[in-house]
């Protein structure tokens, strides 16, 4: 054996020894980890189930739709059960863990009708709220905000059912695809519309009511994370009540912060206290200047305070 091969073998032995001794805080046996590709496959199968006829395989015909949905659901239950068996607490026997995983999987697929009801309301909200949307099909096929919401609604149900790791894997996949970061713990009502979406962050304990619209770059976050694990399971993120609009770049922080019904939050606002119902919050316009030789200076008009920053991109 060459010196090079000996060095490589030594490095591999060190790494395997480290894994086998469960270094650091990692306690899972080697190889007992969920499969990211399988989790992604589950998501795309669920999208086909929730939007029958969309995203179909070439072999799917109208007269085979029932059979196709049956096979998709069976496949989801099988794969989800296998993945959950890995991530669930296996302090009991493997048979008990698999039975528990199967029970949760079946309960989850029973909730697909409710997930579909909510996501269809989100499609309607996008169509009603975006004059650039020419059809619901366009929204379903192409809007990144809708994809992020769909994944969140799927992941949230698993989160509520007590499934570890997998819900976060799902939402982080959506984050990587869309630039929209929604924690699976966030509670989101019907008719939720994300316009554009890039850079949006919605924290774990956020509560969002019905008919809420938010633009790109919005953060619904915590005031401080210095408490670390001591803040787990505490309300750290804001509550957004019904019929609220939040424009781009706004940050709303804190578990005690409530944005009242019908309020409108202007772009780049930084909010750490509650806002009453119907309030309109805006950042005072900055003065524009120009180096062009003009006889009249460029000014921002604040004459119409009610409409100056209401805009549609």
PDB file of C-alpha atoms in Angstrom:
ATOM      1  CA  UNK A   1       0.000   0.000   0.000  1.00  0.00           C
ATOM      2  CA  UNK A   2       1.364   3.405  -0.983  1.00  0.00           C
ATOM      3  CA  UNK A   3       1.862   6.283   1.450  1.00  0.00           C
ATOM      4  CA  UNK A   4      -1.016   8.119  -0.214  1.00  0.00           C
ATOM      5  CA  UNK A   5      -3.392   5.160   0.273  1.00  0.00           C
ATOM      6  CA  UNK A   6      -2.283   4.795   3.898  1.00  0.00           C
ATOM      7  CA  UNK A   7      -3.048   8.463   4.539  1.00  0.00           C
ATOM      8  CA  UNK A   8      -6.496   8.179   2.972  1.00  0.00           C
ATOM      9  CA  UNK A   9      -7.283   4.997   4.927  1.00  0.00           C
ATOM     10  CA  UNK A  10      -6.201   6.690   8.147  1.00  0.00           C
ATOM     11  CA  UNK A  11      -8.443   9.696   7.466  1.00  0.00           C
ATOM     12  CA  UNK A  12     -11.419   7.445   6.649  1.00  0.00           C
ATOM     13  CA  UNK A  13     -10.852   5.406   9.822  1.00  0.00           C
ATOM     14  CA  UNK A  14     -10.744   8.573  11.928  1.00  0.00           C
ATOM     15  CA  UNK A  15     -13.987   9.853  10.409  1.00  0.00           C
ATOM     16  CA  UNK A  16     -15.814   6.540  10.817  1.00  0.00           C
ATOM     17  CA  UNK A  17     -14.595   6.204  14.394  1.00  0.00           C
ATOM     18  CA  UNK A  18     -15.847   9.706  15.121  1.00  0.00           C
ATOM     19  CA  UNK A  19     -19.265   8.893  13.634  1.00  0.00           C
ATOM     20  CA  UNK A  20     -19.575   5.587  15.448  1.00  0.00           C
ATOM     21  CA  UNK A  21     -18.830   7.264  18.769  1.00  0.00           C
ATOM     22  CA  UNK A  22     -21.630   9.782  18.150  1.00  0.00           C
ATOM     23  CA  UNK A  23     -19.437  12.820  18.463  1.00  0.00           C
ATOM     24  CA  UNK A  24     -20.803  16.118  19.732  1.00  0.00           C
ATOM     25  CA  UNK A  25     -24.568  16.337  20.228  1.00  0.00           C
ATOM     26  CA  UNK A  26     -25.424  14.011  17.352  1.00  0.00           C
ATOM     27  CA  UNK A  27     -27.113  10.895  18.687  1.00  0.00           C
ATOM     28  CA  UNK A  28     -28.497   9.156  15.598  1.00  0.00           C
ATOM     29  CA  UNK A  29     -26.931   5.921  14.398  1.00  0.00           C
ATOM     30  CA  UNK A  30     -24.969   6.235  11.198  1.00  0.00           C
ATOM     31  CA  UNK A  31     -27.118   5.969   8.037  1.00  0.00           C
ATOM     32  CA  UNK A  32     -30.354   6.540   9.971  1.00  0.00           C
ATOM     33  CA  UNK A  33     -31.183   9.871   8.418  1.00  0.00           C
ATOM     34  CA  UNK A  34     -34.039  11.041   6.195  1.00  0.00           C
ATOM     35  CA  UNK A  35     -33.429  11.153   2.461  1.00  0.00           C
ATOM     36  CA  UNK A  36     -33.676  14.667   1.025  1.00  0.00           C
ATOM     37  CA  UNK A  37     -34.463  13.412  -2.485  1.00  0.00           C
ATOM     38  CA  UNK A  38     -37.314  11.258  -1.201  1.00  0.00           C
ATOM     39  CA  UNK A  39     -38.736  14.185   0.785  1.00  0.00           C
ATOM     40  CA  UNK A  40     -38.624  16.310  -2.374  1.00  0.00           C
ATOM     41  CA  UNK A  41     -40.362  13.539  -4.348  1.00  0.00           C
ATOM     42  CA  UNK A  42     -43.099  13.448  -1.706  1.00  0.00           C
ATOM     43  CA  UNK A  43     -43.635  17.200  -2.113  1.00  0.00           C
ATOM     44  CA  UNK A  44     -44.022  16.978  -5.863  1.00  0.00           C
ATOM     45  CA  UNK A  45     -46.377  14.004  -5.573  1.00  0.00           C
ATOM     46  CA  UNK A  46     -48.486  15.964  -3.102  1.00  0.00           C
ATOM     47  CA  UNK A  47     -48.605  18.884  -5.525  1.00  0.00           C
ATOM     48  CA  UNK A  48     -50.004  16.535  -8.185  1.00  0.00           C
ATOM     49  CA  UNK A  49     -52.616  15.292  -5.706  1.00  0.00           C
ATOM     50  CA  UNK A  50     -53.651  18.779  -4.592  1.00  0.00           C
ATOM     51  CA  UNK A  51     -53.831  20.060  -8.190  1.00  0.00           C
ATOM     52  CA  UNK A  52     -55.239  17.054 -10.113  1.00  0.00           C
ATOM     53  CA  UNK A  53     -54.606  17.340 -13.831  1.00  0.00           C
ATOM     54  CA  UNK A  54     -51.755  19.792 -13.378  1.00  0.00           C
ATOM     55  CA  UNK A  55     -48.123  18.587 -13.393  1.00  0.00           C
ATOM     56  CA  UNK A  56     -49.310  15.246 -14.786  1.00  0.00           C
ATOM     57  CA  UNK A  57     -47.311  12.485 -16.376  1.00  0.00           C
ATOM     58  CA  UNK A  58     -47.811  11.820 -20.087  1.00  0.00           C
ATOM     59  CA  UNK A  59     -49.638   8.585 -19.280  1.00  0.00           C
ATOM     60  CA  UNK A  60     -52.343  10.313 -17.237  1.00  0.00           C
ATOM     61  CA  UNK A  61     -55.695  10.608 -19.013  1.00  0.00           C
ATOM     62  CA  UNK A  62     -59.039  11.904 -17.794  1.00  0.00           C
ATOM     63  CA  UNK A  63     -60.366   8.363 -17.446  1.00  0.00           C
ATOM     64  CA  UNK A  64     -57.316   7.258 -15.413  1.00  0.00           C
ATOM     65  CA  UNK A  65     -57.344  10.190 -12.968  1.00  0.00           C
ATOM     66  CA  UNK A  66     -58.865   8.218 -10.071  1.00  0.00           C
ATOM     67  CA  UNK A  67     -56.365   5.393 -10.473  1.00  0.00           C
ATOM     68  CA  UNK A  68     -53.520   7.882 -10.765  1.00  0.00           C
ATOM     69  CA  UNK A  69     -54.547   9.714  -7.588  1.00  0.00           C
ATOM     70  CA  UNK A  70     -54.888   6.401  -5.773  1.00  0.00           C
ATOM     71  CA  UNK A  71     -51.373   5.371  -6.754  1.00  0.00           C
ATOM     72  CA  UNK A  72     -49.952   8.785  -5.848  1.00  0.00           C
ATOM     73  CA  UNK A  73     -51.527   8.741  -2.390  1.00  0.00           C
ATOM     74  CA  UNK A  74     -50.387   5.171  -1.742  1.00  0.00           C
ATOM     75  CA  UNK A  75     -46.871   6.139  -2.823  1.00  0.00           C
ATOM     76  CA  UNK A  76     -46.877   9.196  -0.533  1.00  0.00           C
ATOM     77  CA  UNK A  77     -48.054   7.133   2.439  1.00  0.00           C
ATOM     78  CA  UNK A  78     -45.397   4.480   1.801  1.00  0.00           C
ATOM     79  CA  UNK A  79     -42.509   6.945   1.389  1.00  0.00           C
ATOM     80  CA  UNK A  80     -43.632   9.208   4.208  1.00  0.00           C
ATOM     81  CA  UNK A  81     -43.985   6.264   6.573  1.00  0.00           C
ATOM     82  CA  UNK A  82     -40.465   5.068   5.743  1.00  0.00           C
ATOM     83  CA  UNK A  83     -38.984   8.532   6.279  1.00  0.00           C
ATOM     84  CA  UNK A  84     -40.914   9.123   9.502  1.00  0.00           C
ATOM     85  CA  UNK A  85     -39.830   5.761  10.874  1.00  0.00           C
ATOM     86  CA  UNK A  86     -36.290   7.104  10.633  1.00  0.00           C
ATOM     87  CA  UNK A  87     -36.891  10.476  12.310  1.00  0.00           C
ATOM     88  CA  UNK A  88     -39.399   9.511  15.010  1.00  0.00           C
ATOM     89  CA  UNK A  89     -38.191   8.625  18.483  1.00  0.00           C
ATOM     90  CA  UNK A  90     -37.111   5.002  18.213  1.00  0.00           C
ATOM     91  CA  UNK A  91     -36.828   4.335  21.929  1.00  0.00           C
ATOM     92  CA  UNK A  92     -39.593   1.761  21.489  1.00  0.00           C
ATOM     93  CA  UNK A  93     -39.321  -1.220  19.188  1.00  0.00           C
ATOM     94  CA  UNK A  94     -38.956  -0.614  15.464  1.00  0.00           C
ATOM     95  CA  UNK A  95     -42.377  -2.188  14.911  1.00  0.00           C
ATOM     96  CA  UNK A  96     -43.995   0.344  17.251  1.00  0.00           C
ATOM     97  CA  UNK A  97     -42.205   3.225  15.540  1.00  0.00           C
ATOM     98  CA  UNK A  98     -43.297   2.079  12.088  1.00  0.00           C
ATOM     99  CA  UNK A  99     -46.886   1.658  13.279  1.00  0.00           C
ATOM    100  CA  UNK A 100     -46.816   5.178  14.698  1.00  0.00           C
ATOM    101  CA  UNK A 101     -45.375   6.513  11.437  1.00  0.00           C
ATOM    102  CA  UNK A 102     -48.102   4.781   9.431  1.00  0.00           C
ATOM    103  CA  UNK A 103     -50.791   6.205  11.725  1.00  0.00           C
ATOM    104  CA  UNK A 104     -49.444   9.741  11.275  1.00  0.00           C
ATOM    105  CA  UNK A 105     -49.128   9.280   7.501  1.00  0.00           C
ATOM    106  CA  UNK A 106     -52.757   8.206   7.202  1.00  0.00           C
ATOM    107  CA  UNK A 107     -53.924  11.092   9.378  1.00  0.00           C
ATOM    108  CA  UNK A 108     -51.911  13.469   7.223  1.00  0.00           C
ATOM    109  CA  UNK A 109     -53.431  12.333   3.920  1.00  0.00           C
ATOM    110  CA  UNK A 110     -56.891  12.702   5.470  1.00  0.00           C
ATOM    111  CA  UNK A 111     -56.036  16.396   5.831  1.00  0.00           C
ATOM    112  CA  UNK A 112     -55.229  16.849   2.141  1.00  0.00           C
ATOM    113  CA  UNK A 113     -58.743  18.064   1.380  1.00  0.00           C
ATOM    114  CA  UNK A 114     -58.348  20.862   3.935  1.00  0.00           C
ATOM    115  CA  UNK A 115     -54.906  21.735   2.562  1.00  0.00           C
ATOM    116  CA  UNK A 116     -56.428  21.889  -0.927  1.00  0.00           C
ATOM    117  CA  UNK A 117     -59.244  24.133   0.314  1.00  0.00           C
ATOM    118  CA  UNK A 118     -56.735  26.578   1.788  1.00  0.00           C
ATOM    119  CA  UNK A 119     -54.355  26.580  -1.179  1.00  0.00           C
ATOM    120  CA  UNK A 120     -57.209  27.176  -3.628  1.00  0.00           C
ATOM    121  CA  UNK A 121     -58.162  30.212  -1.551  1.00  0.00           C
ATOM    122  CA  UNK A 122     -54.539  31.362  -1.915  1.00  0.00           C
ATOM    123  CA  UNK A 123     -54.789  30.982  -5.695  1.00  0.00           C
ATOM    124  CA  UNK A 124     -57.945  33.089  -5.640  1.00  0.00           C
ATOM    125  CA  UNK A 125     -56.242  35.726  -3.478  1.00  0.00           C
ATOM    126  CA  UNK A 126     -53.361  35.950  -5.950  1.00  0.00           C
ATOM    127  CA  UNK A 127     -55.733  36.286  -8.892  1.00  0.00           C
ATOM    128  CA  UNK A 128     -57.872  38.907  -7.167  1.00  0.00           C
ATOM    129  CA  UNK A 129     -54.881  40.861  -5.884  1.00  0.00           C
ATOM    130  CA  UNK A 130     -52.527  40.883  -8.859  1.00  0.00           C
ATOM    131  CA  UNK A 131     -53.593  42.623 -12.094  1.00  0.00           C
ATOM    132  CA  UNK A 132     -50.574  40.988 -13.773  1.00  0.00           C
ATOM    133  CA  UNK A 133     -52.172  37.553 -13.278  1.00  0.00           C
ATOM    134  CA  UNK A 134     -54.074  36.544 -16.398  1.00  0.00           C
ATOM    135  CA  UNK A 135     -55.399  33.217 -15.151  1.00  0.00           C
ATOM    136  CA  UNK A 136     -55.424  30.883 -12.189  1.00  0.00           C
ATOM    137  CA  UNK A 137     -53.436  28.388 -14.259  1.00  0.00           C
ATOM    138  CA  UNK A 138     -50.648  30.949 -14.609  1.00  0.00           C
ATOM    139  CA  UNK A 139     -50.559  31.339 -10.825  1.00  0.00           C
ATOM    140  CA  UNK A 140     -50.501  27.594 -10.154  1.00  0.00           C
ATOM    141  CA  UNK A 141     -47.768  26.923 -12.684  1.00  0.00           C
ATOM    142  CA  UNK A 142     -45.500  29.907 -12.222  1.00  0.00           C
ATOM    143  CA  UNK A 143     -45.936  31.914  -9.001  1.00  0.00           C
ATOM    144  CA  UNK A 144     -43.092  31.208  -6.547  1.00  0.00           C
ATOM    145  CA  UNK A 145     -45.142  32.653  -3.695  1.00  0.00           C
ATOM    146  CA  UNK A 146     -47.847  30.055  -4.233  1.00  0.00           C
ATOM    147  CA  UNK A 147     -45.291  27.233  -4.275  1.00  0.00           C
ATOM    148  CA  UNK A 148     -43.802  28.444  -0.990  1.00  0.00           C
ATOM    149  CA  UNK A 149     -47.268  28.677   0.579  1.00  0.00           C
ATOM    150  CA  UNK A 150     -48.223  25.215  -0.720  1.00  0.00           C
ATOM    151  CA  UNK A 151     -45.116  23.634   0.769  1.00  0.00           C
ATOM    152  CA  UNK A 152     -45.699  25.464   4.036  1.00  0.00           C
ATOM    153  CA  UNK A 153     -49.299  24.249   4.284  1.00  0.00           C
ATOM    154  CA  UNK A 154     -48.128  20.669   3.718  1.00  0.00           C
ATOM    155  CA  UNK A 155     -45.236  20.980   6.159  1.00  0.00           C
ATOM    156  CA  UNK A 156     -47.370  22.737   8.780  1.00  0.00           C
ATOM    157  CA  UNK A 157     -49.772  19.789   9.022  1.00  0.00           C
ATOM    158  CA  UNK A 158     -46.847  17.427   9.599  1.00  0.00           C
ATOM    159  CA  UNK A 159     -45.419  19.884  12.140  1.00  0.00           C
ATOM    160  CA  UNK A 160     -48.742  19.933  14.013  1.00  0.00           C
ATOM    161  CA  UNK A 161     -48.784  16.122  13.959  1.00  0.00           C
ATOM    162  CA  UNK A 162     -45.450  16.137  15.790  1.00  0.00           C
ATOM    163  CA  UNK A 163     -43.204  14.991  12.952  1.00  0.00           C
ATOM    164  CA  UNK A 164     -39.605  16.176  13.508  1.00  0.00           C
ATOM    165  CA  UNK A 165     -37.081  17.311  10.880  1.00  0.00           C
ATOM    166  CA  UNK A 166     -39.144  16.494   7.761  1.00  0.00           C
ATOM    167  CA  UNK A 167     -41.368  19.623   7.860  1.00  0.00           C
ATOM    168  CA  UNK A 168     -38.298  21.854   8.089  1.00  0.00           C
ATOM    169  CA  UNK A 169     -36.613  19.966   5.244  1.00  0.00           C
ATOM    170  CA  UNK A 170     -39.678  20.663   3.126  1.00  0.00           C
ATOM    171  CA  UNK A 171     -39.859  24.385   3.827  1.00  0.00           C
ATOM    172  CA  UNK A 172     -36.115  24.829   3.404  1.00  0.00           C
ATOM    173  CA  UNK A 173     -36.406  23.175   0.003  1.00  0.00           C
ATOM    174  CA  UNK A 174     -39.063  25.743  -0.903  1.00  0.00           C
ATOM    175  CA  UNK A 175     -36.763  28.439   0.515  1.00  0.00           C
ATOM    176  CA  UNK A 176     -33.941  27.294  -1.763  1.00  0.00           C
ATOM    177  CA  UNK A 177     -36.259  27.318  -4.787  1.00  0.00           C
ATOM    178  CA  UNK A 178     -38.086  30.606  -4.175  1.00  0.00           C
ATOM    179  CA  UNK A 179     -36.090  32.749  -1.747  1.00  0.00           C
ATOM    180  CA  UNK A 180     -39.106  32.686   0.587  1.00  0.00           C
ATOM    181  CA  UNK A 181     -38.410  31.406   4.114  1.00  0.00           C
ATOM    182  CA  UNK A 182     -41.525  30.273   5.997  1.00  0.00           C
ATOM    183  CA  UNK A 183     -41.082  28.149   9.108  1.00  0.00           C
ATOM    184  CA  UNK A 184     -43.469  25.154   9.173  1.00  0.00           C
ATOM    185  CA  UNK A 185     -44.680  26.219  12.614  1.00  0.00           C
ATOM    186  CA  UNK A 186     -46.186  29.464  11.292  1.00  0.00           C
ATOM    187  CA  UNK A 187     -50.001  29.513  11.366  1.00  0.00           C
ATOM    188  CA  UNK A 188     -51.463  31.029   8.193  1.00  0.00           C
ATOM    189  CA  UNK A 189     -55.128  31.675   7.436  1.00  0.00           C
ATOM    190  CA  UNK A 190     -56.992  31.515   4.134  1.00  0.00           C
ATOM    191  CA  UNK A 191     -56.562  33.814   1.131  1.00  0.00           C
ATOM    192  CA  UNK A 192     -52.869  34.442   1.778  1.00  0.00           C
ATOM    193  CA  UNK A 193     -51.045  36.225  -1.038  1.00  0.00           C
ATOM    194  CA  UNK A 194     -47.296  36.651  -1.383  1.00  0.00           C
ATOM    195  CA  UNK A 195     -46.500  39.054  -4.233  1.00  0.00           C
ATOM    196  CA  UNK A 196     -43.035  38.657  -5.803  1.00  0.00           C
ATOM    197  CA  UNK A 197     -41.811  37.044  -2.591  1.00  0.00           C
ATOM    198  CA  UNK A 198     -38.016  37.131  -2.718  1.00  0.00           C
ATOM    199  CA  UNK A 199     -36.496  37.737   0.708  1.00  0.00           C
ATOM    200  CA  UNK A 200     -39.626  37.152   2.781  1.00  0.00           C
ATOM    201  CA  UNK A 201     -39.006  35.615   6.226  1.00  0.00           C
ATOM    202  CA  UNK A 202     -41.843  34.314   8.419  1.00  0.00           C
ATOM    203  CA  UNK A 203     -40.826  32.932  11.813  1.00  0.00           C
ATOM    204  CA  UNK A 204     -41.996  29.837  13.651  1.00  0.00           C
ATOM    205  CA  UNK A 205     -44.539  31.372  16.042  1.00  0.00           C
ATOM    206  CA  UNK A 206     -46.022  33.863  13.577  1.00  0.00           C
ATOM    207  CA  UNK A 207     -49.821  33.869  13.368  1.00  0.00           C
ATOM    208  CA  UNK A 208     -51.383  35.255  10.175  1.00  0.00           C
ATOM    209  CA  UNK A 209     -55.119  35.772   9.734  1.00  0.00           C
ATOM    210  CA  UNK A 210     -57.265  35.592   6.608  1.00  0.00           C
ATOM    211  CA  UNK A 211     -56.866  37.732   3.499  1.00  0.00           C
ATOM    212  CA  UNK A 212     -53.345  38.964   4.266  1.00  0.00           C
ATOM    213  CA  UNK A 213     -51.069  40.241   1.504  1.00  0.00           C
ATOM    214  CA  UNK A 214     -47.311  40.713   1.825  1.00  0.00           C
ATOM    215  CA  UNK A 215     -44.668  41.877  -0.610  1.00  0.00           C
ATOM    216  CA  UNK A 216     -41.017  40.985  -1.166  1.00  0.00           C
ATOM    217  CA  UNK A 217     -38.455  41.526   1.561  1.00  0.00           C
ATOM    218  CA  UNK A 218     -40.902  41.469   4.480  1.00  0.00           C
ATOM    219  CA  UNK A 219     -39.664  40.029   7.780  1.00  0.00           C
ATOM    220  CA  UNK A 220     -42.055  38.723  10.417  1.00  0.00           C
ATOM    221  CA  UNK A 221     -39.412  37.951  12.990  1.00  0.00           C
ATOM    222  CA  UNK A 222     -38.268  37.858  16.597  1.00  0.00           C
ATOM    223  CA  UNK A 223     -36.867  40.822  18.501  1.00  0.00           C
ATOM    224  CA  UNK A 224     -33.844  38.903  19.781  1.00  0.00           C
ATOM    225  CA  UNK A 225     -32.453  35.390  19.609  1.00  0.00           C
ATOM    226  CA  UNK A 226     -29.969  35.892  22.454  1.00  0.00           C
ATOM    227  CA  UNK A 227     -32.108  33.683  24.665  1.00  0.00           C
ATOM    228  CA  UNK A 228     -31.360  30.729  22.391  1.00  0.00           C
ATOM    229  CA  UNK A 229     -32.981  27.445  23.394  1.00  0.00           C
ATOM    230  CA  UNK A 230     -34.586  29.064  26.457  1.00  0.00           C
ATOM    231  CA  UNK A 231     -37.027  30.804  24.074  1.00  0.00           C
ATOM    232  CA  UNK A 232     -38.196  27.556  22.477  1.00  0.00           C
ATOM    233  CA  UNK A 233     -42.006  27.127  22.454  1.00  0.00           C
ATOM    234  CA  UNK A 234     -42.510  30.782  23.427  1.00  0.00           C
ATOM    235  CA  UNK A 235     -44.313  33.319  21.226  1.00  0.00           C
ATOM    236  CA  UNK A 236     -41.444  35.196  19.581  1.00  0.00           C
ATOM    237  CA  UNK A 237     -42.972  36.388  16.323  1.00  0.00           C
ATOM    238  CA  UNK A 238     -45.812  38.798  15.519  1.00  0.00           C
ATOM    239  CA  UNK A 239     -49.514  38.258  14.982  1.00  0.00           C
ATOM    240  CA  UNK A 240     -50.972  39.635  11.745  1.00  0.00           C
ATOM    241  CA  UNK A 241     -54.756  39.921  11.892  1.00  0.00           C
ATOM    242  CA  UNK A 242     -57.232  39.687   8.989  1.00  0.00           C
ATOM    243  CA  UNK A 243     -57.130  41.930   5.909  1.00  0.00           C
ATOM    244  CA  UNK A 244     -53.644  43.352   6.522  1.00  0.00           C
ATOM    245  CA  UNK A 245     -51.309  44.476   3.728  1.00  0.00           C
ATOM    246  CA  UNK A 246     -47.550  44.698   4.330  1.00  0.00           C
ATOM    247  CA  UNK A 247     -45.454  46.376   1.654  1.00  0.00           C
ATOM    248  CA  UNK A 248     -41.897  45.544   0.620  1.00  0.00           C
ATOM    249  CA  UNK A 249     -38.996  45.690   3.027  1.00  0.00           C
ATOM    250  CA  UNK A 250     -41.085  46.080   6.183  1.00  0.00           C
ATOM    251  CA  UNK A 251     -39.881  44.384   9.378  1.00  0.00           C
ATOM    252  CA  UNK A 252     -42.394  43.481  12.079  1.00  0.00           C
ATOM    253  CA  UNK A 253     -40.774  41.970  15.150  1.00  0.00           C
ATOM    254  CA  UNK A 254     -41.705  40.492  18.514  1.00  0.00           C
ATOM    255  CA  UNK A 255     -44.132  38.007  19.987  1.00  0.00           C
ATOM    256  CA  UNK A 256     -46.262  40.705  21.622  1.00  0.00           C
ATOM    257  CA  UNK A 257     -46.587  42.722  18.404  1.00  0.00           C
ATOM    258  CA  UNK A 258     -50.059  42.601  16.857  1.00  0.00           C
ATOM    259  CA  UNK A 259     -50.963  44.252  13.557  1.00  0.00           C
ATOM    260  CA  UNK A 260     -54.675  44.973  13.835  1.00  0.00           C
ATOM    261  CA  UNK A 261     -57.345  44.084  11.293  1.00  0.00           C
ATOM    262  CA  UNK A 262     -57.288  46.079   8.091  1.00  0.00           C
ATOM    263  CA  UNK A 263     -53.998  47.831   8.861  1.00  0.00           C
ATOM    264  CA  UNK A 264     -51.593  48.752   6.076  1.00  0.00           C
ATOM    265  CA  UNK A 265     -47.841  48.795   6.695  1.00  0.00           C
ATOM    266  CA  UNK A 266     -45.777  50.825   4.243  1.00  0.00           C
ATOM    267  CA  UNK A 267     -42.482  49.838   2.676  1.00  0.00           C
ATOM    268  CA  UNK A 268     -39.349  49.708   4.863  1.00  0.00           C
ATOM    269  CA  UNK A 269     -41.273  50.305   8.095  1.00  0.00           C
ATOM    270  CA  UNK A 270     -39.637  48.902  11.237  1.00  0.00           C
ATOM    271  CA  UNK A 271     -42.266  47.909  13.786  1.00  0.00           C
ATOM    272  CA  UNK A 272     -41.749  46.481  17.273  1.00  0.00           C
ATOM    273  CA  UNK A 273     -45.038  47.571  18.877  1.00  0.00           C
ATOM    274  CA  UNK A 274     -48.658  46.736  18.155  1.00  0.00           C
ATOM    275  CA  UNK A 275     -50.595  48.647  15.513  1.00  0.00           C
ATOM    276  CA  UNK A 276     -54.346  49.310  15.952  1.00  0.00           C
ATOM    277  CA  UNK A 277     -57.042  48.186  13.532  1.00  0.00           C
ATOM    278  CA  UNK A 278     -57.260  50.183  10.335  1.00  0.00           C
ATOM    279  CA  UNK A 279     -53.974  52.036  10.899  1.00  0.00           C
ATOM    280  CA  UNK A 280     -51.784  53.118   7.982  1.00  0.00           C
ATOM    281  CA  UNK A 281     -48.105  53.040   8.856  1.00  0.00           C
ATOM    282  CA  UNK A 282     -45.535  54.681   6.592  1.00  0.00           C
ATOM    283  CA  UNK A 283     -41.940  55.834   6.709  1.00  0.00           C
ATOM    284  CA  UNK A 284     -41.615  59.584   6.189  1.00  0.00           C
ATOM    285  CA  UNK A 285     -40.526  60.205   2.602  1.00  0.00           C
ATOM    286  CA  UNK A 286     -36.908  61.192   2.130  1.00  0.00           C
ATOM    287  CA  UNK A 287     -36.098  64.351   0.168  1.00  0.00           C
ATOM    288  CA  UNK A 288     -34.993  63.637  -3.396  1.00  0.00           C
ATOM    289  CA  UNK A 289     -32.190  65.680  -4.932  1.00  0.00           C
ATOM    290  CA  UNK A 290     -30.719  65.934  -8.425  1.00  0.00           C
ATOM    291  CA  UNK A 291     -27.443  67.187  -9.878  1.00  0.00           C
ATOM    292  CA  UNK A 292     -29.165  68.143 -13.136  1.00  0.00           C
ATOM    293  CA  UNK A 293     -29.397  71.830 -14.037  1.00  0.00           C
ATOM    294  CA  UNK A 294     -33.100  72.458 -13.545  1.00  0.00           C
ATOM    295  CA  UNK A 295     -34.933  75.546 -12.488  1.00  0.00           C
ATOM    296  CA  UNK A 296     -37.297  73.577 -10.285  1.00  0.00           C
ATOM    297  CA  UNK A 297     -36.057  71.243  -7.531  1.00  0.00           C
ATOM    298  CA  UNK A 298     -37.318  67.670  -7.391  1.00  0.00           C
ATOM    299  CA  UNK A 299     -39.570  67.175  -4.421  1.00  0.00           C
ATOM    300  CA  UNK A 300     -41.534  64.406  -2.801  1.00  0.00           C
ATOM    301  CA  UNK A 301     -45.140  65.311  -2.277  1.00  0.00           C
ATOM    302  CA  UNK A 302     -46.749  64.371   1.016  1.00  0.00           C
ATOM    303  CA  UNK A 303     -49.991  66.161   0.153  1.00  0.00           C
ATOM    304  CA  UNK A 304     -51.949  62.954  -0.246  1.00  0.00           C
ATOM    305  CA  UNK A 305     -50.765  60.992   2.766  1.00  0.00           C
ATOM    306  CA  UNK A 306     -53.478  58.360   2.391  1.00  0.00           C
ATOM    307  CA  UNK A 307     -52.392  57.211  -1.070  1.00  0.00           C
ATOM    308  CA  UNK A 308     -48.768  58.291  -1.534  1.00  0.00           C
ATOM    309  CA  UNK A 309     -47.320  54.858  -0.852  1.00  0.00           C
ATOM    310  CA  UNK A 310     -50.171  52.612  -1.941  1.00  0.00           C
ATOM    311  CA  UNK A 311     -48.817  50.947  -5.024  1.00  0.00           C
ATOM    312  CA  UNK A 312     -48.995  47.880  -7.208  1.00  0.00           C
ATOM    313  CA  UNK A 313     -45.823  46.663  -8.869  1.00  0.00           C
TER     314      UNK A 313
END
